[in-house]
Amino acid sequence: MLKASCVFLLQTLTTTKKHKQSLLKAHVVSFCPPPHPPPMACRIHTVWDPMGWLCLSSIVFVWSYNTWLLPKLIMMPHVAQGTLPAAVAAGYYVVAALCMAALVRASTADPGRVRQERDMSSEEFSVQSHVCQKCSIVKPARAHHCSRCGHCVRRMDHHCPWINNCVGEGNQWLFIQLCFYTQLLSTYALVVNFAHFYLLPPLASAQPDEFVFHYSVAMLRGAAVMGVMIFLGMAALFYGQVINILTDLTTIEKMKDPFLEVSAQVQRPWQESLAAVFGTRWKLLWLIPCRRGGVQGISARRYSYQAAV
């Protein structure tokens, strides 16, 4: 009786193991990529997270505040007075527009969600691919499950509440653009503020009875404080993202192992590393957010899918 029970248990375990292997193979077969994926501009990715929407709304408010305040109090009056070139005001609006475009694209672009209907290449599957315990789908190496978004993201770097989206393979280039243009816009605002108080002649056309001019000093000081804080924060994010790209590591991998060393097999020239992220070797296009880009623009997926060791 005991022998029969052991045989039955062994057969059950063997059958279960074979069943899991067949399911895994079925997952791999079902991941068949379309030959020509639709343009990124047609995909709107949103995350329904109240905290994320609050953070994103605060960023939009700060951008709107500074985009309206500086031209109203400083630029346009000085341009009308002839003490400031009109090109300075036009340049400020151009940088502000690029900053907002990068914010919209980074917050609505697909960060690289692993989908049931999409495939992993043989290279991705062969290197430590496994089934996500939360999604129950096969995910490639270096993909991680985001508890905020509720799905797995390919080569996920981190989840950023300020854009209410993950930063991953599909939108990392947009996040870098956002950090860059935010630094540029903050620097622009600080320089204009400094020039208004210490370099440019006083405004003769200012109307003290208007609210914005009556409280102009306090409002401009508040804008300067916000500019300094935002610049420092974005500079740290920008520097960290560039270092991650050049070393072929992610923030999650660094958090898991702070002493993680870069493998000599994945080190590449900085131009090639950045081109793999931005989707093109044309450096001028790295500055344009309103285009199709990212890893999808590079042939044969140039990211290193080797598991970091």
PDB file of C-alpha atoms in Angstrom, residues 10 40 56 91-92 142 147 159 261 269 280 300:
ATOM      1  CA  LEU A  10       5.793  10.503  -8.069  1.00  0.00           C
ATOM      2  CA  MET A  40       4.346  55.468 -30.553  1.00  0.00           C
ATOM      3  CA  LEU A  56       1.846  65.406 -12.070  1.00  0.00           C
ATOM      4  CA  GLY A  91      13.583  81.516 -26.577  1.00  0.00           C
ATOM      5  CA  TYR A  92      11.966  81.184 -23.165  1.00  0.00           C
ATOM      6  CA  ARG A 142      15.772  42.646 -16.495  1.00  0.00           C
ATOM      7  CA  SER A 147       3.135  47.541  -8.155  1.00  0.00           C
ATOM      8  CA  HIS A 159       8.575  54.365 -11.142  1.00  0.00           C
ATOM      9  CA  GLU A 261      30.117  46.387 -10.804  1.00  0.00           C
ATOM     10  CA  PRO A 269      31.217  53.852 -26.361  1.00  0.00           C
ATOM     11  CA  THR A 280      18.900  57.196 -33.545  1.00  0.00           C
ATOM     12  CA  ALA A 300      17.816  44.225 -33.513  1.00  0.00           C
TER      13      ALA A 300
END
